[in-house]
Coordinates of C-alpha atoms and ligand atoms in Angstrom, one line a residue:
M1058 CA 130.2 10.7 70.5
V1059 CA 132.6 7.8 69.8
D1060 CA 135.6 7.7 72.1
N1061 CA 138.3 7.0 69.6
A1062 CA 140.8 5.9 72.2
A1063 CA 138.4 3.3 73.6
A1064 CA 137.1 2.3 70.1
A1065 CA 140.5 1.4 68.7
P1066 CA 141.1 -2.4 68.4
R1067 CA 143.1 -3.8 71.2
A1068 CA 145.9 -5.0 68.9
L1069 CA 146.4 -1.5 67.4
R1070 CA 146.9 0.4 70.6
C1071 CA 150.2 1.0 72.4
V1072 CA 150.2 -0.4 75.9
I1073 CA 152.0 1.6 78.5
A1074 CA 152.7 0.1 82.0
I1075 CA 153.1 2.5 84.8
V1076 CA 155.3 0.6 87.4
G1077 CA 157.1 1.4 90.5
R1078 CA 157.0 0.8 94.2
R1079 CA 153.9 1.4 96.3
N1080 CA 153.0 5.0 96.9
A1081 CA 155.4 6.4 94.2
G1082 CA 152.5 8.3 92.8
K1083 CA 151.7 6.0 89.9
S1084 CA 147.9 6.5 90.1
S1085 CA 148.3 10.3 90.4
L1086 CA 150.6 10.3 87.5
I1087 CA 148.0 8.6 85.2
N1088 CA 145.4 11.0 86.4
A1089 CA 147.7 13.9 85.4
L1090 CA 148.5 12.3 82.1
T1091 CA 144.9 11.6 81.1
G1092 CA 143.4 14.6 82.9
Q1093 CA 140.9 12.3 84.5
E1094 CA 140.4 10.5 87.8
V1095 CA 140.9 6.9 86.7
A1096 CA 142.6 5.3 89.6
I1097 CA 142.1 5.2 93.3
V1098 CA 144.6 7.7 94.8
S1099 CA 145.5 7.2 98.4
T1100 CA 148.3 8.2 100.6
Q1101 CA 148.1 4.7 102.0
A1102 CA 150.7 2.4 100.2
G1103 CA 149.4 -0.5 98.2
T1104 CA 145.9 0.8 97.3
T1105 CA 146.2 -0.4 93.6
T1106 CA 145.5 -4.2 93.5
D1107 CA 144.7 -5.4 89.9
A1108 CA 146.1 -3.3 87.1
V1109 CA 143.6 -0.7 86.0
A1110 CA 143.5 0.1 82.3
K1111 CA 142.8 3.6 81.0
P1112 CA 142.5 4.2 77.2
Y1113 CA 143.7 7.5 76.1
E1114 CA 144.5 9.3 72.8
L1115 CA 148.2 10.3 73.1
L1116 CA 148.9 12.6 70.2
P1117 CA 150.7 12.3 67.8
L1118 CA 150.9 8.6 68.6
G1119 CA 147.2 7.7 68.7
P1120 CA 145.3 5.4 71.0
V1121 CA 147.2 4.0 74.0
T1122 CA 146.3 2.2 77.1
F1123 CA 147.9 3.2 80.4
Y1124 CA 148.0 0.4 83.0
D1125 CA 148.1 1.5 86.6
T1126 CA 149.8 -1.4 88.3
A1127 CA 150.3 -2.6 91.9
G1128 CA 153.5 -1.7 93.6
L1129 CA 156.4 -4.1 92.8
D1130 CA 157.5 -4.0 96.4
D1131 CA 154.2 -5.3 97.7
E1132 CA 154.3 -7.8 100.6
G1133 CA 152.5 -10.8 101.9
E1134 CA 150.4 -13.4 100.0
L1135 CA 148.1 -10.9 98.4
G1136 CA 151.1 -8.7 97.6
A1137 CA 152.6 -11.6 95.7
L1138 CA 149.5 -12.0 93.7
R1139 CA 149.5 -8.3 92.9
I1140 CA 153.1 -8.5 91.8
K1141 CA 152.3 -11.4 89.5
A1142 CA 149.5 -9.4 87.9
T1143 CA 151.9 -6.5 87.4
H1144 CA 154.4 -8.8 85.7
K1145 CA 151.6 -10.0 83.4
V1146 CA 150.9 -6.4 82.4
L1147 CA 154.6 -5.8 81.8
A1148 CA 154.7 -8.9 79.5
K1149 CA 152.2 -7.3 77.1
S1150 CA 153.4 -3.8 77.4
D1151 CA 155.1 -1.8 74.6
I1152 CA 156.8 0.5 77.0
A1153 CA 157.1 0.9 80.8
V1154 CA 157.2 4.1 82.8
V1155 CA 159.2 3.5 86.0
V1156 CA 158.0 5.9 88.6
C1157 CA 160.2 6.9 91.6
G1158 CA 158.7 8.7 94.6
E1159 CA 160.5 10.6 97.3
G1160 CA 163.0 7.9 97.9
G1161 CA 164.4 8.2 94.3
I1162 CA 166.2 5.2 92.9
G1163 CA 166.7 2.6 95.7
S1164 CA 167.0 -1.1 95.6
S1165 CA 163.4 -1.6 94.6
E1166 CA 163.7 0.7 91.7
K1167 CA 166.9 -1.0 90.6
E1168 CA 165.2 -4.4 90.7
I1169 CA 162.2 -3.0 88.7
I1170 CA 164.6 -1.5 86.1
A1171 CA 166.5 -4.8 85.9
K1172 CA 163.2 -6.7 85.4
V1173 CA 162.0 -4.4 82.7
Q1174 CA 165.4 -4.5 80.9
A1175 CA 165.4 -8.4 81.1
M1176 CA 162.0 -8.4 79.5
D1177 CA 163.3 -6.1 76.8
V1178 CA 160.6 -3.5 77.4
P1179 CA 161.7 0.0 76.4
F1180 CA 161.3 2.3 79.4
L1181 CA 161.9 5.7 80.9
V1182 CA 162.3 6.8 84.5
V1183 CA 160.0 9.4 86.0
F1184 CA 161.1 11.2 89.2
N1185 CA 157.7 12.2 90.6
K1186 CA 156.9 14.4 93.6
T1187 CA 159.6 16.9 92.6
D1188 CA 157.6 19.6 94.2
C1189 CA 158.8 18.1 97.5
H1190 CA 161.9 16.0 96.6
A1191 CA 164.3 16.6 93.8
P1192 CA 166.2 13.6 92.5
T1193 CA 169.7 13.3 94.0
I1194 CA 172.9 13.6 92.1
N1195 CA 173.3 9.8 92.5
D1196 CA 169.9 9.2 91.0
I1197 CA 170.7 11.4 88.0
D1198 CA 174.2 9.8 87.6
F1199 CA 172.5 6.3 87.8
C1200 CA 170.4 7.2 84.8
R1201 CA 173.0 9.1 82.8
S1202 CA 175.7 6.5 83.2
R1203 CA 173.3 3.8 81.8
N1204 CA 171.8 5.9 79.1
I1205 CA 168.4 5.7 80.8
R1206 CA 165.9 8.4 79.7
F1207 CA 164.5 10.3 82.7
I1208 CA 162.3 13.2 83.5
E1209 CA 161.4 15.1 86.6
V1210 CA 157.7 15.8 87.2
S1211 CA 155.1 16.6 89.8
A1212 CA 151.8 14.9 89.2
Q1213 CA 150.4 16.8 92.1
K1214 CA 151.3 20.2 90.7
N1215 CA 150.9 19.1 87.0
R1216 CA 154.5 20.1 86.4
N1217 CA 156.3 18.8 83.3
I1218 CA 153.3 16.5 82.3
D1219 CA 153.3 17.6 78.7
E1220 CA 157.1 17.0 78.6
L1221 CA 156.4 13.5 80.0
K1222 CA 153.9 12.8 77.3
Q1223 CA 156.5 13.8 74.7
A1224 CA 159.1 11.6 76.4
I1225 CA 156.7 8.7 76.3
V1226 CA 156.1 9.2 72.6
D1227 CA 159.9 9.3 72.1
T1228 CA 160.3 6.0 73.9
V1229 CA 157.6 4.1 72.0
P1230 CA 159.1 1.6 69.6
A1231 CA 159.4 2.7 66.0
D1232 CA 156.9 0.0 64.9
F1233 CA 154.1 2.1 66.4
K1234 CA 155.2 5.3 64.6
K1235 CA 155.1 3.8 61.1
D1236 CA 152.1 2.4 59.4
P1237 CA 152.5 -1.4 59.8
L1238 CA 152.2 -3.1 56.4
L1239 CA 149.9 -6.0 55.8
A1240 CA 150.0 -6.5 52.0
G1241 CA 150.9 -3.0 50.8
D1242 CA 154.4 -4.0 49.6
L1243 CA 152.9 -6.8 47.5
F1244 CA 151.1 -4.7 44.9
E1245 CA 151.5 -1.3 43.1
E1246 CA 149.1 1.6 42.7
G1247 CA 146.4 0.9 40.2
E1248 CA 146.8 -2.9 40.4
T1249 CA 143.9 -5.2 41.3
V1250 CA 143.9 -7.3 44.4
V1251 CA 141.2 -10.0 44.8
L1252 CA 139.9 -10.8 48.3
V1253 CA 138.2 -14.1 48.9
V1254 CA 135.8 -13.9 51.9
P1255 CA 133.7 -17.0 52.7
I1256 CA 130.4 -16.2 54.3
D1257 CA 129.8 -19.4 56.3
L1258 CA 128.3 -20.1 59.7
S1259 CA 131.3 -18.7 61.5
A1260 CA 131.1 -15.3 59.7
P1261 CA 129.6 -12.6 61.9
K1262 CA 126.2 -11.4 60.9
G1263 CA 126.1 -8.3 58.8
R1264 CA 129.8 -7.4 58.7
L1265 CA 133.3 -8.3 57.7
I1266 CA 135.8 -9.3 60.3
L1267 CA 138.6 -6.9 61.3
P1268 CA 141.5 -8.5 59.4
Q1269 CA 139.4 -8.3 56.2
V1270 CA 138.5 -4.7 56.8
Q1271 CA 142.1 -3.8 57.6
V1272 CA 143.5 -5.3 54.4
L1273 CA 140.7 -3.7 52.3
R1274 CA 141.5 -0.3 53.8
E1275 CA 145.2 -0.8 53.0
I1276 CA 144.5 -1.6 49.4
L1277 CA 142.3 1.6 49.1
D1278 CA 144.9 3.7 50.9
R1279 CA 147.5 2.6 48.4
N1280 CA 145.2 3.5 45.4
A1281 CA 144.9 0.0 44.2
V1282 CA 141.7 -1.8 43.2
A1283 CA 140.0 -4.2 45.6
V1284 CA 137.6 -6.9 44.3
T1285 CA 135.9 -9.0 46.9
A1286 CA 134.2 -12.3 46.2
K1287 CA 133.1 -15.5 48.0
E1288 CA 134.9 -18.6 46.9
C1289 CA 132.0 -19.8 44.9
N1290 CA 132.2 -16.6 42.7
L1291 CA 136.0 -16.5 42.5
A1292 CA 136.4 -18.0 39.1
Q1293 CA 133.8 -15.5 37.7
A1294 CA 135.5 -12.6 39.5
L1295 CA 138.9 -13.5 37.9
D1296 CA 137.3 -13.9 34.5
N1297 CA 135.8 -10.4 34.8
Q1298 CA 139.1 -8.7 35.1
K1299 CA 140.5 -7.1 32.0
N1300 CA 144.0 -7.1 33.6
K1301 CA 145.4 -10.0 35.5
P1302 CA 145.1 -9.3 39.3
S1303 CA 148.5 -9.0 40.9
L1304 CA 147.5 -10.8 44.1
V1305 CA 144.7 -13.0 45.6
I1306 CA 144.2 -13.0 49.3
T1307 CA 141.9 -15.6 50.8
D1308 CA 140.6 -16.8 54.1
S1309 CA 142.7 -19.8 55.1
Q1310 CA 139.8 -22.1 55.5
V1311 CA 139.1 -22.3 51.8
I1312 CA 142.7 -22.1 50.7
K1313 CA 142.7 -25.5 49.0
K1314 CA 139.7 -24.7 46.9
V1315 CA 141.0 -21.2 46.1
S1316 CA 144.4 -22.5 45.2
A1317 CA 142.8 -24.9 42.6
I1318 CA 141.0 -21.9 41.0
V1319 CA 143.7 -19.2 41.0
P1320 CA 146.1 -19.7 38.0
A1321 CA 149.7 -20.5 38.9
D1322 CA 150.9 -17.2 37.5
I1323 CA 148.8 -15.1 40.0
R1324 CA 150.3 -14.8 43.4
L1325 CA 148.2 -16.2 46.2
T1326 CA 148.4 -15.8 50.0
T1327 CA 146.0 -15.8 53.0
F1328 CA 144.9 -13.2 55.5
S1329 CA 146.5 -15.3 58.2
I1330 CA 149.8 -15.3 56.5
L1331 CA 149.7 -11.5 56.2
F1332 CA 148.9 -11.1 59.8
A1333 CA 151.5 -13.7 60.9
R1334 CA 154.0 -11.5 59.2
N1335 CA 152.6 -8.2 60.4
K1336 CA 152.2 -9.3 63.9
G1337 CA 155.1 -11.6 64.5
D1338 CA 157.8 -13.5 62.6
L1339 CA 156.5 -15.3 59.6
K1340 CA 159.8 -17.3 59.2
I1341 CA 159.4 -18.8 62.8
M1342 CA 155.9 -19.7 62.0
V1343 CA 156.6 -21.3 58.6
D1344 CA 159.5 -23.2 60.2
G1345 CA 157.1 -24.4 62.9
A1346 CA 154.6 -25.5 60.3
R1347 CA 157.3 -27.6 58.5
R1348 CA 157.7 -29.5 61.8
I1349 CA 154.3 -31.1 61.1
D1350 CA 156.1 -33.3 58.6
S1351 CA 158.1 -35.1 61.3
L1352 CA 155.4 -35.5 64.0
Q1353 CA 155.1 -39.0 65.4
D1354 CA 152.4 -41.1 67.1
G1355 CA 151.8 -39.9 70.6
D1356 CA 153.3 -36.4 70.0
K1357 CA 151.5 -33.7 72.0
I1358 CA 150.4 -30.5 70.3
L1359 CA 149.3 -27.4 72.1
I1360 CA 146.5 -25.4 70.6
A1361 CA 146.9 -21.9 72.1
E1362 CA 144.3 -19.2 71.9
A1363 CA 144.8 -15.7 73.1
C1364 CA 141.3 -15.3 74.3
S1365 CA 138.3 -17.4 75.3
H1366 CA 135.3 -17.4 73.0
H1367 CA 132.1 -19.4 72.3
V1368 CA 133.1 -22.8 70.8
L1369 CA 131.2 -23.8 67.7
S1370 CA 130.5 -27.4 66.8
D1371 CA 133.1 -27.3 64.0
D1372 CA 135.4 -24.9 65.9
I1373 CA 138.6 -24.1 64.0
G1374 CA 141.0 -24.7 67.0
K1375 CA 139.2 -27.5 68.8
V1376 CA 138.0 -29.5 65.8
K1377 CA 139.1 -28.5 62.3
I1378 CA 142.9 -28.0 62.9
P1379 CA 143.3 -31.2 65.0
N1380 CA 141.4 -33.2 62.3
W1381 CA 143.5 -31.7 59.4
M1382 CA 146.7 -32.4 61.2
K1383 CA 145.8 -36.0 61.9
Q1384 CA 144.7 -36.5 58.3
Y1385 CA 147.8 -34.9 56.9
T1386 CA 150.3 -36.8 59.2
G1387 CA 148.3 -40.0 59.5
K1388 CA 149.6 -40.1 63.1
N1389 CA 147.8 -40.5 66.4
L1390 CA 148.5 -37.0 67.8
Q1391 CA 147.4 -35.8 71.2
F1392 CA 146.0 -32.3 71.5
D1393 CA 145.9 -30.0 74.6
F1394 CA 144.2 -26.6 74.6
C1395 CA 144.9 -23.3 76.4
Q1396 CA 143.2 -20.0 76.3
G1397 CA 144.2 -16.6 77.6
A1398 CA 147.3 -14.7 78.6
D1399 CA 149.6 -17.6 79.6
F1400 CA 151.3 -20.6 78.1
P1401 CA 151.3 -23.7 80.4
E1402 CA 154.4 -24.2 82.5
N1403 CA 155.2 -27.5 80.8
L1404 CA 155.7 -26.0 77.3
E1405 CA 158.6 -28.4 76.6
D1406 CA 156.3 -31.3 76.7
Y1407 CA 154.9 -30.3 73.3
A1408 CA 156.2 -31.2 69.9
L1409 CA 154.5 -28.1 68.4
V1410 CA 152.5 -25.1 69.5
V1411 CA 149.8 -24.0 67.1
H1412 CA 148.7 -20.5 68.0
C1413 CA 145.5 -18.7 67.0
G1414 CA 145.5 -15.6 64.8
A1415 CA 146.1 -13.4 67.9
C1416 CA 143.7 -10.6 66.8
M1417 CA 143.4 -9.6 70.4
L1418 CA 147.2 -9.3 70.9
N1419 CA 149.5 -6.6 69.8
R1420 CA 152.7 -7.3 68.0
V1421 CA 154.9 -7.1 71.1
E1422 CA 152.8 -9.7 72.9
M1423 CA 152.8 -12.1 70.0
V1424 CA 156.6 -11.7 69.4
R1425 CA 157.1 -12.4 73.1
R1426 CA 155.1 -15.6 72.8
L1427 CA 157.1 -16.7 69.7
H1428 CA 160.4 -15.9 71.4
E1429 CA 159.4 -17.8 74.5
C1430 CA 158.8 -20.9 72.4
V1431 CA 162.1 -20.4 70.5
R1432 CA 164.0 -19.9 73.7
R1433 CA 162.5 -23.2 75.1
G1434 CA 163.1 -25.1 71.9
V1435 CA 159.5 -25.6 71.0
P1436 CA 158.4 -25.0 67.4
I1437 CA 155.5 -22.7 67.0
T1438 CA 153.2 -21.9 64.1
N1439 CA 149.8 -20.4 63.8
Y1440 CA 146.4 -21.5 62.6
G1441 CA 146.6 -20.0 59.1
V1442 CA 150.2 -21.2 58.4
A1443 CA 149.3 -24.7 59.8
I1444 CA 146.2 -24.9 57.6
S1445 CA 148.1 -24.0 54.5
K1446 CA 150.7 -26.7 55.4
T1447 CA 148.1 -29.4 56.0
Q1448 CA 146.3 -28.4 52.7
G1449 CA 149.5 -28.8 50.8
V1450 CA 149.8 -25.1 49.7
L1451 CA 152.3 -23.7 52.1
D1452 CA 155.1 -23.1 49.6
R1453 CA 152.7 -21.3 47.3
V1454 CA 151.2 -18.9 49.9
V1455 CA 154.6 -17.9 51.3
A1456 CA 156.2 -17.5 47.9
P1457 CA 155.3 -13.7 47.7
F1458 CA 157.5 -13.1 50.8
K1459 CA 161.2 -13.0 51.2
L1460 CA 161.8 -15.5 54.0
Ligands
LIG2888 S1 142.1 -15.3 66.8 FE1 142.8 -15.7 68.9 S2 142.7 -13.7 69.9 FE2 141.5 -13.5 68.1 S3 139.3 -14.1 68.7 FE3 140.3 -15.9 68.0 S4 141.1 -16.9 69.8 FE4 140.7 -14.8 70.3

C-alpha cells in the first residue's frame, strides 16, 4: 500500500516544528498526534538530538511532516549543535508548536516564542502534561494578552489531541488551504495550452519531471486541453491546432528556440517562471535578473542549489548558466557554488545570487531565502528567470503576469 503522507513531494507538504525546552513532552506529543512511536521518549531531559521527521496525513489539510526537535534550552557544546539544528528546522517550517511542560511559560518558553515570532513562523502554544499540572493564570494571561492561540493537552492520557490537530490546521497559513496556482489563471476552460518538453540527456528515463506533471494536471483539472510536444515538433503541433493556443509553456533551456517558433500573438512563458511565481516572488526574481545587465568584470555570482545531486558534464548550474551569463555580459564574472540548506555567511560579497528551481523546498523556505537576500541588499533570481534574461526573452515570458 502506498503511504500517501510519505509519498507526497517534499515541497507540497506542510512542515510543522514541535519546539520547546527539554523534557516538555515533545516526543510524546508527536506520538499522540500520529498514533505511532516515532521518537525516543525518555524521562531524561535532552534525549532528542537531531530533528526527527515524521510524515503524517493530517486531515483535512493533507500530508504534513512533524519535526521532533531538540530542546532549545540544551546545554554544552553538543547542546549548542542541537539548538542550531532546531533553528534550521524552524527556518523551513510552516508552523511551530511551542510545547510547555510542567513549568508552564518560563523564561525559556518566552525566548522560544520571541524567536519564532522574529522568524515570522505562525505558532500555537500547547500546555502539555495537564493531567499533572494545569497552566497557571499567569500562563493563560500571557497568551491571551498577546493573542497567542493555546490549548491544554495531555499526550500521556491522549487528552485533547483531536482538538490539538484542529488547532494546528487552524494555524496553518492560508496558502496551504487553497490550491496553489501554477498557470490556472492564464487560460480558460476549453482553451488549448501547449507544453514544450525537451527529451535530452538530462531528462529522467521513462517519465516526465514533477513540474511538468503538476502543470499538466492543473490544465486537466481546469478542463482545458493540453498538447505536449518536443521542441523539434513544436511548429507542427501549433500548425495542427484549429484554434490558436492561448498559452505555450516551455522548458527554459530551449526558450530561445521556442520563442523563435511561437508567433508573437501567442503568450509564452516557462515552467521555471510559473514555479518562481508559485513558490516565491516573481517580481523579486525578475528584478534580480535585470541586475545581470549591470554586472562588471570581477563581480562574484553565487549559484545556490537547495540540494546536492549528481553533476552532469553540461550541468545547468555549474556549466550552462555561468557560460550564458559570461556570453551575455561579455564580462569576466567569478562564480561560487553552494548546495543545501544554508547560504554562505558572506552573502554580501555577491553581486547576484542565482538560485535553482527549488523543487525540494516549500514556498515558505524559498520566500525566506528571497527575503534574506532582500534584507541583506543582494539581488536574487533563479535559473529559469536568469536563462530567459540571458537568452533575450525575459520581457516576453513575464508579459502574461501582472508584475
Ligand atoms: S532544482 Fe534545486 S532543489 Fe530541485 S533538484 Fe535541482 S538543485 Fe535540487
